[in-house]
XYZ file of C-alpha atoms in Angstrom:
418
model
C -35.490 29.186 -4.111
C -33.817 25.839 -3.431
C -31.681 23.918 -5.863
C -30.777 20.266 -5.974
C -27.582 18.745 -7.180
C -28.143 16.383 -10.050
C -26.526 12.999 -9.478
C -24.526 11.546 -12.344
C -26.644 9.096 -14.379
C -24.734 5.941 -13.558
C -25.726 2.799 -15.437
C -24.500 0.481 -12.712
C -23.158 0.350 -9.144
C -19.867 -1.121 -7.928
C -18.084 -4.374 -8.655
C -20.261 -7.467 -8.755
C -18.953 -10.713 -7.200
C -18.811 -12.550 -10.524
C -16.594 -9.799 -11.998
C -13.794 -10.121 -9.436
C -10.465 -11.613 -10.537
C -8.555 -13.778 -8.049
C -5.079 -12.245 -8.476
C -5.818 -8.639 -7.274
C -7.728 -9.897 -4.228
C -5.006 -12.391 -3.293
C -2.405 -9.638 -3.678
C -4.377 -7.284 -1.445
C -4.845 -9.996 1.166
C -1.152 -10.821 1.336
C -0.231 -7.153 1.101
C -2.094 -6.505 4.341
C 0.062 -9.085 6.106
C 3.137 -7.219 4.886
C 1.701 -3.887 6.031
C 0.752 -5.080 9.496
C 4.242 -6.598 9.954
C 5.893 -3.363 8.791
C 3.757 -1.323 11.167
C 5.151 -3.113 14.227
C 8.122 -0.697 14.307
C 5.732 2.167 15.107
C 4.606 0.448 18.291
C 7.878 -0.763 19.876
C 8.112 2.547 21.682
C 10.835 1.722 24.244
C 13.178 -0.079 21.834
C 16.515 1.619 20.972
C 16.797 2.493 17.302
C 19.689 2.633 14.899
C 20.713 5.639 12.796
C 17.690 5.117 10.492
C 15.355 5.825 13.419
C 13.110 2.887 12.532
C 14.093 -0.716 13.076
C 15.201 -1.571 16.667
C 18.843 -2.552 17.212
C 18.434 -4.757 20.286
C 17.102 -8.201 21.014
C 17.979 -11.846 20.482
C 19.323 -13.431 17.310
C 15.693 -14.115 16.310
C 14.792 -10.410 16.741
C 17.742 -9.467 14.575
C 16.765 -12.011 11.932
C 13.256 -10.495 11.837
C 14.753 -6.968 11.556
C 16.988 -8.158 8.677
C 14.035 -9.731 6.886
C 11.864 -6.638 7.371
C 14.481 -4.277 5.916
C 15.189 -6.591 2.967
C 11.707 -7.717 1.994
C 9.090 -5.383 3.517
C 10.253 -1.865 4.395
C 9.140 0.470 1.573
C 8.401 -2.627 -0.542
C 4.780 -3.279 0.385
C 3.489 0.276 -0.107
C 4.439 0.396 -3.826
C 2.475 -2.836 -4.187
C -0.469 -1.050 -2.582
C -0.055 1.923 -4.951
C -0.099 -0.338 -7.992
C -3.212 -2.183 -6.811
C -4.886 1.108 -5.882
C -4.351 2.445 -9.383
C -5.380 -0.870 -10.910
C -8.628 -0.991 -8.935
C -9.434 2.618 -9.701
C -9.104 2.069 -13.453
C -11.138 -1.158 -13.181
C -14.027 0.796 -11.640
C -13.844 3.436 -14.349
C -13.743 0.881 -17.196
C -16.679 -1.059 -15.780
C -18.751 2.080 -15.567
C -17.958 3.215 -19.086
C -18.459 -0.307 -20.505
C -21.969 -0.237 -19.043
C -22.727 2.984 -20.906
C -21.942 5.579 -18.248
C -20.454 8.786 -19.614
C -16.715 9.050 -18.831
C -17.133 12.368 -17.043
C -19.824 10.943 -14.776
C -17.726 7.869 -13.967
C -14.717 10.079 -13.201
C -16.890 12.262 -10.956
C -17.834 9.266 -8.825
C -14.171 8.285 -8.480
C -13.304 11.831 -7.453
C -15.923 11.582 -4.740
C -14.315 8.331 -3.661
C -10.871 9.988 -3.454
C -12.223 12.858 -1.335
C -13.883 10.487 1.101
C -10.707 8.426 1.343
C -8.849 11.592 2.389
C -11.437 12.132 5.112
C -11.269 8.500 6.263
C -7.485 8.568 6.215
C -7.222 11.703 8.371
C -9.756 10.288 10.840
C -7.807 7.035 11.017
C -4.512 8.887 11.556
C -5.979 11.078 14.295
C -7.737 8.323 16.184
C -5.339 5.399 15.903
C -2.442 5.304 13.438
C -0.432 8.274 12.213
C 1.174 6.145 9.491
C -2.100 5.975 7.583
C -1.775 5.612 3.820
C -5.434 5.956 2.856
C -5.375 9.740 2.812
C -2.013 9.762 1.023
C -3.397 7.657 -1.818
C -6.635 9.579 -1.709
C -4.687 12.704 -2.727
C -2.711 10.806 -5.379
C -5.869 9.229 -6.836
C -7.669 12.604 -6.848
C -4.893 14.324 -8.837
C -3.978 11.437 -11.107
C -7.638 10.587 -11.710
C -8.310 14.156 -12.862
C -5.340 14.123 -15.239
C -4.971 10.539 -16.482
C -8.155 8.527 -15.935
C -9.460 9.229 -19.398
C -6.107 9.250 -21.181
C -4.958 6.504 -23.551
C -2.270 3.892 -23.036
C 0.370 5.897 -24.917
C -0.040 8.865 -22.605
C 0.093 6.574 -19.567
C 3.321 4.986 -20.877
C 4.959 8.367 -21.541
C 4.097 9.819 -18.165
C 5.119 6.649 -16.358
C 8.496 6.953 -18.068
C 8.727 10.594 -16.984
C 7.919 9.563 -13.393
C 10.646 6.909 -13.415
C 13.107 9.473 -14.783
C 12.172 11.908 -12.033
C 12.659 9.233 -9.372
C 16.097 8.428 -10.762
C 16.994 12.100 -10.946
C 15.865 12.827 -7.378
C 17.292 9.678 -5.748
C 19.832 8.032 -7.975
C 21.365 11.369 -9.010
C 22.690 12.312 -5.551
C 23.761 8.707 -4.953
C 25.756 8.554 -8.189
C 27.316 11.972 -7.613
C 28.393 11.012 -4.099
C 29.732 7.675 -5.354
C 31.843 9.346 -8.018
C 33.284 11.730 -5.381
C 33.821 8.836 -2.969
C 31.627 10.567 -0.392
C 28.647 8.197 0.082
C 29.075 8.493 3.857
C 28.361 12.232 3.755
C 24.741 11.761 2.675
C 22.195 11.796 5.495
C 22.044 12.978 9.103
C 22.299 10.390 11.838
C 21.437 13.034 14.483
C 18.072 13.931 13.017
C 14.953 13.237 15.113
C 13.942 9.601 14.837
C 11.032 9.215 12.448
C 9.070 6.808 14.671
C 8.504 9.574 17.234
C 6.027 11.207 14.844
C 3.677 8.259 15.493
C 3.362 9.005 19.222
C 2.899 5.425 20.386
C 4.979 6.265 23.489
C 2.605 9.035 24.673
C 0.787 8.246 27.934
C -2.087 10.577 27.031
C -4.378 9.539 24.154
C -5.256 13.201 23.576
C -1.616 14.302 23.305
C -0.899 11.327 21.026
C -3.900 12.232 18.885
C -2.554 15.744 18.404
C 0.823 14.412 17.222
C -0.872 11.811 15.022
C -3.064 14.444 13.398
C -0.046 16.636 12.688
C 1.752 13.655 11.133
C -1.330 12.631 9.177
C -1.743 16.126 7.757
C 1.915 16.167 6.714
C 1.731 12.744 5.060
C -1.519 13.595 3.262
C -1.009 17.178 2.154
C 2.801 17.518 1.992
C 4.282 14.069 1.338
C 1.654 13.210 -1.309
C 2.304 16.348 -3.430
C 6.058 15.810 -3.032
C 5.601 12.252 -4.274
C 3.739 13.581 -7.315
C 6.463 16.142 -8.025
C 9.245 13.612 -7.524
C 7.849 10.883 -9.796
C 6.360 8.720 -7.043
C 3.186 8.487 -9.074
C 4.802 6.152 -11.643
C 3.740 2.899 -9.934
C 0.192 4.250 -9.634
C 0.051 4.935 -13.404
C 1.466 1.480 -14.087
C -1.638 0.213 -12.293
C -3.783 2.293 -14.670
C -1.924 0.853 -17.695
C -2.046 -2.739 -16.452
C -5.806 -2.493 -15.760
C -6.394 -1.330 -19.332
C -4.493 -4.428 -20.488
C -6.312 -6.691 -17.975
C -2.967 -8.046 -16.802
C -4.260 -9.389 -13.482
C -7.645 -10.550 -14.783
C -5.964 -12.528 -17.566
C -2.503 -13.486 -16.287
C -2.286 -16.391 -18.703
C -2.048 -13.939 -21.622
C 0.767 -12.015 -19.916
C 2.897 -14.781 -18.460
C 6.157 -13.631 -20.034
C 5.711 -10.078 -18.717
C 4.731 -11.343 -15.290
C 7.645 -13.802 -15.048
C 10.191 -11.165 -15.988
C 8.674 -8.648 -13.613
C 8.612 -11.143 -10.749
C 12.212 -12.278 -11.176
C 13.805 -8.943 -12.001
C 11.641 -6.866 -9.636
C 12.164 -9.022 -6.543
C 15.885 -9.446 -7.271
C 16.423 -5.693 -7.708
C 14.288 -4.900 -4.664
C 16.029 -7.334 -2.317
C 19.541 -6.526 -3.565
C 18.839 -2.802 -3.227
C 17.846 -3.263 0.432
C 20.597 -5.717 1.243
C 23.302 -3.107 2.099
C 20.951 -1.392 4.577
C 20.042 -4.740 6.147
C 23.706 -5.821 6.415
C 24.669 -2.468 7.948
C 21.814 -2.752 10.471
C 22.987 -6.234 11.401
C 26.555 -4.946 11.910
C 27.991 -7.007 9.059
C 28.680 -3.966 6.884
C 30.693 -1.182 8.509
C 29.452 2.186 7.223
C 29.273 5.716 8.673
C 26.115 6.341 10.751
C 24.989 9.079 8.337
C 24.801 6.515 5.518
C 22.268 4.479 7.535
C 20.131 7.479 8.508
C 16.686 8.158 7.116
C 18.166 10.421 4.410
C 21.401 8.436 4.034
C 22.808 6.645 1.026
C 21.800 3.114 2.018
C 18.242 4.180 2.871
C 17.976 6.051 -0.421
C 19.126 2.930 -2.287
C 16.599 0.822 -0.366
C 13.756 3.236 -1.147
C 14.733 3.629 -4.815
C 14.469 -0.116 -5.402
C 11.296 -0.574 -3.342
C 8.930 -0.090 -6.274
C 10.679 -2.862 -8.219
C 10.099 -5.282 -5.362
C 6.440 -4.261 -5.001
C 5.782 -4.862 -8.694
C 7.653 -8.172 -8.449
C 5.413 -9.286 -5.615
C 2.280 -8.462 -7.608
C 3.575 -10.391 -10.621
C 4.523 -13.416 -8.529
C 1.089 -13.534 -6.887
C -0.634 -13.212 -10.266
C 1.382 -16.166 -11.565
C 0.501 -18.233 -8.482
C -3.194 -17.376 -8.948
C -3.025 -18.410 -12.610
C -1.305 -21.689 -11.690
C -3.809 -22.467 -8.951
C -6.921 -21.742 -11.028
C -5.565 -23.909 -13.858
C -5.216 -27.015 -11.709
C -7.716 -29.844 -12.102
C -7.570 -30.658 -8.400
C -7.279 -27.475 -6.380
C -5.897 -27.883 -2.892
C -6.196 -25.235 -0.242
C -9.465 -23.840 -1.570
C -10.570 -22.649 1.838
C -7.274 -20.830 2.471
C -7.326 -19.175 -0.967
C -10.955 -18.138 -0.461
C -10.110 -16.646 2.949
C -7.141 -14.681 1.551
C -9.231 -13.393 -1.328
C -11.953 -12.439 1.164
C -9.436 -10.201 2.939
C -8.536 -8.619 -0.380
C -12.173 -7.895 -1.134
C -12.446 -6.144 2.236
C -8.991 -4.606 2.339
C -10.134 -1.223 3.666
C -12.052 -2.798 6.570
C -9.153 -5.142 7.414
C -6.586 -2.336 7.193
C -8.582 -0.200 9.657
C -9.158 -3.246 11.879
C -5.387 -3.723 12.212
C -5.084 -0.351 13.928
C -8.108 -1.036 16.091
C -6.459 -4.227 17.327
C -2.917 -2.816 17.425
C -2.968 0.654 18.922
C -5.041 0.175 22.128
C -3.023 -2.919 23.011
C 0.496 -1.777 22.159
C 0.559 2.015 22.675
C 1.541 3.639 25.966
C -1.884 5.308 26.222
C -3.482 1.851 26.008
C -2.324 -1.392 27.586
C 1.296 -0.567 26.762
C 2.268 -4.048 25.567
C 4.630 -2.508 22.976
C 7.111 -1.777 25.755
C 7.541 -5.491 26.463
C 7.790 -6.899 22.934
C 10.803 -7.425 20.723
C 10.870 -7.527 16.938
C 10.091 -11.241 16.766
C 7.258 -11.252 19.321
C 5.792 -8.111 17.720
C 5.852 -9.868 14.344
C 4.098 -12.859 15.933
C 1.456 -10.546 17.431
C 1.023 -8.792 14.085
C 0.514 -12.113 12.323
C -2.121 -12.997 14.898
C -3.913 -9.705 14.274
C -3.852 -10.398 10.538
C -5.234 -13.894 11.090
C -8.107 -12.432 13.119
C -9.011 -10.234 10.127
C -8.718 -13.266 7.837
C -11.206 -15.130 10.001
C -13.556 -12.146 10.074
C -13.341 -11.625 6.319
C -13.960 -15.302 5.640
C -17.021 -15.245 7.902
C -18.373 -12.222 5.972
C -17.609 -13.977 2.672
C -19.607 -17.012 3.679
C -22.473 -14.790 4.809
C -22.361 -12.899 1.487
C -21.725 -9.548 3.172
C -19.306 -6.734 2.352
C -16.839 -5.334 4.824
C -18.307 -2.532 6.944
C -15.882 0.108 5.599
C -16.527 -0.998 2.015
C -20.279 -0.781 2.590
C -19.964 2.798 3.938
C -17.630 3.883 1.140
C -19.917 2.359 -1.488
C -22.862 4.283 -0.056
C -20.827 7.502 -0.090
C -19.757 6.887 -3.665
C -23.014 5.784 -5.245
C -25.607 7.135 -2.835
C -28.805 5.350 -1.863
C -29.492 4.368 -5.458
C -27.108 1.404 -5.369
């Protein structure tokens, strides 16, 4: 006897074009520029690194200026923005389904399917091209948090977000404060630990050997780092996305201008000031023990702790800009705004395209161009890669077509019925 699995009786498919808000798509489009710039450090495989094991320490004054800017404004500042938008978009999909009459359990089931497929896509991406993949990481977070919080009310979201923030402070700020009180900030960290960029294997001559290292790293990031983030309160930004979507903060920024202004000013200020000591130490302006600059050192911990504030500040600033632009009688730069939003609508396709354009050109197993670039020229190359995806997304927008990865994921989520 054969049995068939009954599909959930969805009342509608995915997001329709008329339902999209400008702010989230603009934020995703700009976020991808930040991500592709941040990812350059994985591919400069011959560059000497400092105690942190990430940003190079050589090059011209322009290279050092780029390194300073990366540490201050991008490193561990763009990924919290991604987490917030990921949670926001997930709750948007759930609310649209339930508003159309779909049972909450059925809507949640579709989103669980989405999370599982994102884990598969993320591991494939990590193995084939880029070990620093974040799709699988957020697939795990969305799977767990969707199961627990998707159908919870705003009060529960607020409480558990507060608990997550408290956990983050306990795990990160606690050791920092204790070391500060003892006058032993320099004892935190280990400058002799293996450099983190080696786990991305861009310096491997063999693609197969590099793929093995990348898979190992991808499995660790997905199935070890993600649960640790959940246990340590790293889910708080994700839940803030849930809460903000219920309040329609990005769809209706005009109603939340005070909140957005405060978040933009305070978040960016806290984020940049928190990263400033690490950037000054990297530039040689601040004299600190090497352990303090290491990946588990005091300055890196401070930079990471304040990263979520910066990410939220960026989202708020972009939402305010979107509100200002849409409220103008004469809108300038319509084509540029449309192109940026087109990238945001196809963020998964563009994110995967970055690696497709990056890895074979920069890695040792490919053309090996990463051995000949500095921080500034790598940033220029990364911007060019991002602009290629902008052009591709804009062409798809004008043709009325989805991104290829979005089309595949939609089919996997909703089946042939949609």
